[in-house]
Short mmCIF file of C-alpha atoms and ligand atoms in Angstrom, two decimals:
data_model
loop_
_atom_site.label_atom_id
_atom_site.label_comp_id
_atom_site.label_asym_id
_atom_site.label_seq_id
_atom_site.Cartn_x
_atom_site.Cartn_y
_atom_site.Cartn_z
CA MET M 1 360.13 -15.38 7.20
CA PRO M 2 356.47 -14.32 7.07
CA PRO M 3 355.08 -13.92 10.59
CA LYS M 4 352.52 -16.51 11.59
CA LEU M 5 349.98 -16.90 14.37
CA ILE M 6 348.03 -20.03 15.32
CA ILE M 7 345.45 -20.10 18.12
CA HIS M 8 343.21 -22.75 19.66
CA GLY M 9 340.00 -22.95 21.65
CA GLY M 10 340.61 -26.34 23.23
CA ALA M 11 340.45 -30.07 22.59
CA GLY M 12 337.70 -32.36 23.79
CA LYS M 13 334.27 -33.67 22.88
CA ARG M 14 332.75 -32.56 19.58
CA PRO M 15 330.26 -29.73 20.19
CA SER M 16 327.11 -29.25 18.12
CA VAL M 17 327.59 -27.82 14.64
CA LYS M 18 326.06 -24.55 15.84
CA LYS M 19 328.55 -24.36 18.69
CA GLN M 20 331.42 -25.26 16.38
CA ARG M 21 330.48 -22.34 14.14
CA GLU M 22 330.30 -20.02 17.13
CA ILE M 23 333.73 -21.14 18.33
CA GLN M 24 335.26 -20.80 14.86
CA LYS M 25 333.82 -17.31 14.41
CA ALA M 26 335.25 -16.26 17.77
CA LEU M 27 338.67 -17.67 16.86
CA GLU M 28 338.69 -15.88 13.49
CA GLU M 29 337.82 -12.60 15.21
CA VAL M 30 340.66 -13.03 17.70
CA LEU M 31 343.05 -13.83 14.86
CA LYS M 32 341.99 -10.72 12.98
CA GLY M 33 342.27 -8.52 16.08
CA ALA M 34 345.58 -9.91 17.27
CA TYR M 35 347.52 -10.31 14.02
CA PRO M 36 348.55 -6.62 13.71
CA VAL M 37 350.23 -6.96 17.13
CA LEU M 38 352.43 -9.69 15.65
CA LEU M 39 353.62 -7.29 12.97
CA GLU M 40 354.10 -4.36 15.34
CA LYS M 41 355.33 -5.96 18.55
CA GLY M 42 356.40 -9.51 17.78
CA ALA M 43 355.65 -13.06 18.87
CA LEU M 44 355.61 -12.66 22.67
CA GLU M 45 353.15 -9.76 22.69
CA VAL M 46 350.82 -11.29 20.11
CA VAL M 47 350.37 -14.57 21.99
CA VAL M 48 349.54 -12.57 25.12
CA CYS M 49 347.12 -10.37 23.18
CA ALA M 50 345.37 -13.35 21.54
CA VAL M 51 345.02 -15.18 24.86
CA VAL M 52 343.67 -12.05 26.58
CA MET M 53 340.96 -11.85 23.91
CA LEU M 54 340.15 -15.54 24.35
CA GLU M 55 340.11 -15.20 28.15
CA ASP M 56 337.59 -12.37 27.77
CA ASN M 57 335.21 -14.53 25.74
CA PRO M 58 333.02 -16.64 28.08
CA LEU M 59 332.65 -19.22 25.34
CA PHE M 60 336.05 -20.57 26.37
CA ASN M 61 337.25 -22.21 29.55
CA ALA M 62 339.78 -19.52 30.47
CA GLY M 63 339.48 -16.18 32.22
CA THR M 64 335.82 -15.09 32.26
CA GLY M 65 333.54 -18.13 32.19
CA SER M 66 336.16 -20.58 33.42
CA ARG M 67 335.08 -23.84 34.94
CA LEU M 68 334.91 -24.05 38.72
CA GLN M 69 336.74 -26.40 41.05
CA SER M 70 334.69 -28.70 43.30
CA ASP M 71 334.38 -26.03 46.02
CA GLY M 72 332.76 -23.63 43.55
CA ARG M 73 335.78 -21.37 43.17
CA ALA M 74 337.43 -20.38 39.91
CA ARG M 75 341.19 -20.93 40.10
CA LEU M 76 342.87 -19.92 36.90
CA THR M 77 346.17 -20.95 35.37
CA ALA M 78 348.08 -19.33 32.51
CA SER M 79 351.57 -19.76 31.13
CA LEU M 80 353.82 -18.14 28.61
CA MET M 81 357.12 -19.17 27.06
CA GLU M 82 359.48 -17.01 25.08
CA GLY M 83 361.49 -19.23 22.75
CA HIS M 84 364.53 -17.09 22.02
CA ARG M 85 365.51 -16.73 25.69
CA GLN M 86 363.76 -20.02 26.53
CA ARG M 87 361.99 -18.45 29.47
CA PHE M 88 358.83 -19.95 30.97
CA SER M 89 356.51 -18.01 33.28
CA ALA M 90 353.16 -18.92 34.82
CA VAL M 91 350.49 -18.20 37.38
CA VAL M 92 348.87 -21.25 38.90
CA ASN M 93 345.43 -21.30 40.51
CA ILE M 94 345.24 -17.53 40.70
CA GLU M 95 341.85 -16.12 41.82
CA ARG M 96 339.73 -13.10 41.01
CA VAL M 97 341.96 -11.79 38.22
CA LYS M 98 340.52 -10.94 34.81
CA ASN M 99 343.47 -11.92 32.66
CA PRO M 100 345.89 -14.40 34.23
CA ILE M 101 348.03 -14.38 31.08
CA ARG M 102 348.85 -10.71 31.74
CA VAL M 103 350.21 -11.69 35.14
CA ALA M 104 352.28 -14.44 33.49
CA ARG M 105 353.58 -11.78 31.07
CA LEU M 106 354.67 -9.62 33.97
CA LEU M 107 356.49 -12.58 35.52
CA GLN M 108 358.69 -12.82 32.41
CA GLY M 109 360.58 -9.86 33.84
CA GLU M 110 360.89 -11.22 37.38
CA ARG M 111 363.56 -13.39 38.97
CA PHE M 112 361.00 -15.97 40.10
CA THR M 113 358.79 -16.71 37.13
CA VAL M 114 356.15 -19.16 38.39
CA LEU M 115 353.77 -18.18 41.21
CA ALA M 116 350.89 -20.18 42.66
CA GLY M 117 347.77 -19.80 44.77
CA ARG M 118 347.17 -16.96 47.22
CA GLU M 119 350.68 -15.62 46.66
CA ALA M 120 350.10 -15.38 42.91
CA THR M 121 346.92 -13.42 43.60
CA ALA M 122 348.77 -11.18 46.10
CA PHE M 123 351.50 -10.54 43.51
CA ALA M 124 348.87 -9.54 40.96
CA ARG M 125 347.18 -7.17 43.44
CA ALA M 126 350.54 -5.59 44.32
CA LYS M 127 351.09 -4.98 40.60
CA GLY M 128 347.72 -3.27 40.24
CA PHE M 129 345.45 -6.05 39.00
CA ARG M 130 342.01 -5.21 40.37
CA PRO M 131 339.72 -7.85 41.89
CA TYR M 132 337.51 -9.35 39.20
CA ASN M 133 334.95 -12.13 39.39
CA PRO M 134 335.42 -14.48 36.39
CA ILE M 135 332.39 -16.61 37.33
CA THR M 136 329.47 -16.26 34.94
CA LYS M 137 325.86 -17.37 35.32
CA GLU M 138 326.61 -20.21 32.90
CA SER M 139 329.78 -21.42 34.64
CA LEU M 140 327.96 -21.41 37.99
CA ALA M 141 324.99 -23.31 36.55
CA GLU M 142 327.36 -25.83 34.99
CA TRP M 143 329.13 -26.33 38.32
CA LYS M 144 325.83 -26.87 40.11
CA LYS M 145 324.82 -29.45 37.55
CA ARG M 146 328.11 -31.31 37.30
CA CYS M 147 329.36 -31.13 40.88
CA GLY M 148 326.05 -31.01 42.69
CA GLY M 149 327.53 -28.16 44.67
CA ILE M 150 329.17 -30.54 47.13
CA GLY M 151 332.47 -32.38 47.09
CA PRO M 152 334.47 -33.57 44.07
CA GLY M 153 332.48 -34.23 40.91
CA PRO M 154 333.11 -36.30 37.82
CA ALA M 155 336.56 -35.81 36.30
CA GLY M 156 335.32 -35.17 32.78
CA PHE M 157 336.80 -32.68 30.42
CA ARG M 158 335.63 -30.47 27.60
CA ALA M 159 337.01 -28.21 24.95
CA GLY M 160 337.78 -24.73 26.05
CA THR M 161 341.35 -24.20 27.25
CA VAL M 162 342.85 -21.57 24.98
CA GLY M 163 346.29 -21.05 23.52
CA ALA M 164 348.40 -19.29 20.94
CA VAL M 165 351.76 -19.84 19.23
CA ALA M 166 353.47 -17.29 16.98
CA ILE M 167 356.63 -16.64 15.01
CA ASP M 168 357.57 -13.06 14.12
CA SER M 169 359.63 -11.54 11.31
CA LYS M 170 362.82 -11.90 13.39
CA GLY M 171 362.15 -15.62 13.74
CA ASP M 172 361.33 -15.38 17.45
CA ILE M 173 358.75 -17.92 18.64
CA ALA M 174 356.43 -17.67 21.66
CA SER M 175 353.65 -19.82 23.12
CA ALA M 176 350.87 -19.11 25.62
CA THR M 177 348.06 -21.15 27.20
CA SER M 178 345.29 -20.29 29.68
CA THR M 179 342.73 -22.49 31.42
CA GLY M 180 340.11 -22.78 34.13
CA GLY M 181 341.05 -26.47 34.52
CA VAL M 182 338.83 -29.51 34.05
CA GLY M 183 336.03 -28.42 36.37
CA CYS M 184 334.90 -30.07 39.63
CA GLU M 185 338.47 -30.99 40.45
CA THR M 186 339.88 -31.21 43.97
CA PRO M 187 340.53 -27.63 45.09
CA GLY M 188 344.12 -26.69 44.34
CA ARG M 189 344.60 -29.29 41.59
CA VAL M 190 347.42 -28.14 39.30
CA SER M 191 346.90 -28.08 35.53
CA ASP M 192 349.42 -29.05 32.84
CA VAL M 193 349.30 -25.39 31.84
CA ALA M 194 351.38 -24.65 34.95
CA SER M 195 354.37 -26.39 33.36
CA PRO M 196 356.33 -26.74 30.09
CA CYS M 197 354.30 -29.92 29.50
CA GLY M 198 351.42 -27.68 28.39
CA THR M 199 353.22 -24.65 26.98
CA TYR M 200 356.68 -24.73 25.46
CA ALA M 201 358.85 -22.75 23.06
CA ASN M 202 362.49 -22.60 22.06
CA GLY M 203 364.34 -21.11 19.09
CA LEU M 204 362.94 -23.73 16.71
CA VAL M 205 359.41 -24.58 17.78
CA GLY M 206 356.48 -23.54 19.97
CA VAL M 207 353.65 -25.72 21.33
CA SER M 208 350.40 -25.12 23.28
CA CYS M 209 348.35 -28.09 24.51
CA SER M 210 344.79 -28.79 25.59
CA GLY M 211 343.07 -31.87 26.99
CA ARG M 212 343.32 -33.84 30.20
CA GLY M 213 346.05 -32.10 32.14
CA GLU M 214 347.18 -35.22 33.96
CA ASP M 215 347.67 -37.02 30.62
CA ILE M 216 349.58 -34.08 29.17
CA VAL M 217 351.88 -34.03 32.20
CA ASN M 218 352.39 -37.81 32.12
CA ALA M 219 353.49 -37.54 28.49
CA ALA M 220 355.39 -34.24 28.97
CA LEU M 221 353.59 -33.48 25.73
CA ALA M 222 354.79 -30.03 24.62
CA VAL M 223 358.40 -30.75 25.61
CA ARG M 224 358.26 -34.14 23.91
CA VAL M 225 357.31 -32.54 20.58
CA ALA M 226 359.80 -29.67 20.97
CA THR M 227 362.69 -32.00 21.82
CA ARG M 228 362.04 -34.16 18.77
CA VAL M 229 361.83 -31.14 16.46
CA THR M 230 365.00 -29.71 18.02
CA ASP M 231 366.74 -33.03 17.32
CA GLY M 232 365.74 -32.86 13.67
CA MET M 233 362.37 -34.56 13.33
CA GLY M 234 359.72 -32.86 11.18
CA LEU M 235 356.96 -31.04 13.05
CA LYS M 236 354.08 -33.19 11.84
CA GLU M 237 355.96 -36.42 12.48
CA ALA M 238 356.91 -35.26 15.99
CA MET M 239 353.32 -34.31 16.82
CA LYS M 240 351.90 -37.55 15.44
CA LEU M 241 354.42 -39.67 17.33
CA ALA M 242 353.78 -37.77 20.60
CA LEU M 243 350.03 -38.28 20.24
CA ARG M 244 350.53 -41.96 19.48
CA GLU M 245 352.62 -42.30 22.63
CA LEU M 246 350.04 -40.35 24.60
CA GLY M 247 347.30 -42.65 23.31
CA ALA M 248 349.35 -45.68 24.35
CA ILE M 249 349.07 -44.58 27.98
CA GLY M 250 345.37 -43.85 27.57
CA GLY M 251 345.88 -40.12 27.22
CA LYS M 252 343.62 -37.68 25.39
CA ALA M 253 344.82 -34.29 24.23
CA GLY M 254 345.48 -31.99 21.34
CA MET M 255 347.98 -29.30 20.48
CA ILE M 256 348.89 -26.51 18.16
CA ALA M 257 352.49 -26.02 17.14
CA LEU M 258 354.58 -23.95 14.84
CA ASP M 259 358.21 -24.31 13.71
CA ARG M 260 360.95 -22.02 12.45
CA GLU M 261 360.09 -22.78 8.82
CA GLY M 262 356.66 -21.30 9.52
CA GLN M 263 354.76 -24.59 9.43
CA ALA M 264 351.75 -24.32 11.72
CA MET M 265 349.70 -27.34 12.71
CA CYS M 266 346.93 -28.60 14.95
CA LEU M 267 346.61 -32.31 15.83
CA CYS M 268 344.61 -34.14 18.48
CA ASN M 269 343.46 -37.61 19.52
CA THR M 270 340.26 -36.18 21.00
CA GLU M 271 337.01 -35.96 19.05
CA PHE M 272 337.52 -32.31 18.31
CA MET M 273 339.91 -29.39 18.58
CA SER M 274 339.19 -25.87 17.35
CA TYR M 275 341.94 -23.69 15.91
CA ALA M 276 342.63 -20.90 13.44
CA VAL M 277 345.81 -19.80 11.72
CA LYS M 278 347.04 -16.72 9.84
N1 LIG V 301 344.45 -28.92 30.05
C1 LIG V 301 343.77 -28.20 31.03
C2 LIG V 301 343.72 -28.86 32.32
O1 LIG V 301 343.73 -30.07 32.41
O2 LIG V 301 343.68 -28.17 33.31
#
């Protein structure tokens, strides 16, 4: 089984051609930088590594440069699932942490694997994660424009959540996703990324989603695809059917997925979704 890594930079409205090129270049660089980790350390570590690199790039809506909630605060959510042990971990609405996915990685080894809010931040501090301000000049300006700086703003969405799915030479599969949310949302709103609806992996398939979190949760999107593949449906067919069903309830999203045969795929019912695969 040749190892494989697929990453995404979010589903949403189609950006300008210039922006698309910028996004694609960034994704290719992450792929190039992260791929050796897949060979050396396996699927779990490479999805973390790829998502860290994407969180560090303010082009994407995750980590540095994340969108802000309606009160002007960045609350970040990241999740990770290890397919072999079928273990999901996540931090939800964590604040002032540079790489939320690293905290989710740490939670893989804990008894309680999903932490939210102030307690998630306190856990990260106790584990040595230094305070870090992920708000950039651009994300602040965007918040001022979209939310007017007061109260809840429009519930739009854009490309920019990031994710990765990998299979290593042992056949182990892992998935990871990280997001700043939709922007201008009610403070404390919980993203799909906080649950297996947005990030899922088992021994046969891994999925990472992007799009309107509420839609992804309503469709249980990642789990829906994984269950169908586990029950014998082909990956592409399972993804297409899940998106059709999502569309039937008015949902908009996209996903990357990879199966045990090494098929890697990206599908969406949004205008655009960026991805790269190696
Ligand atoms: N899919 C990202 C979010 O809705 O928060």
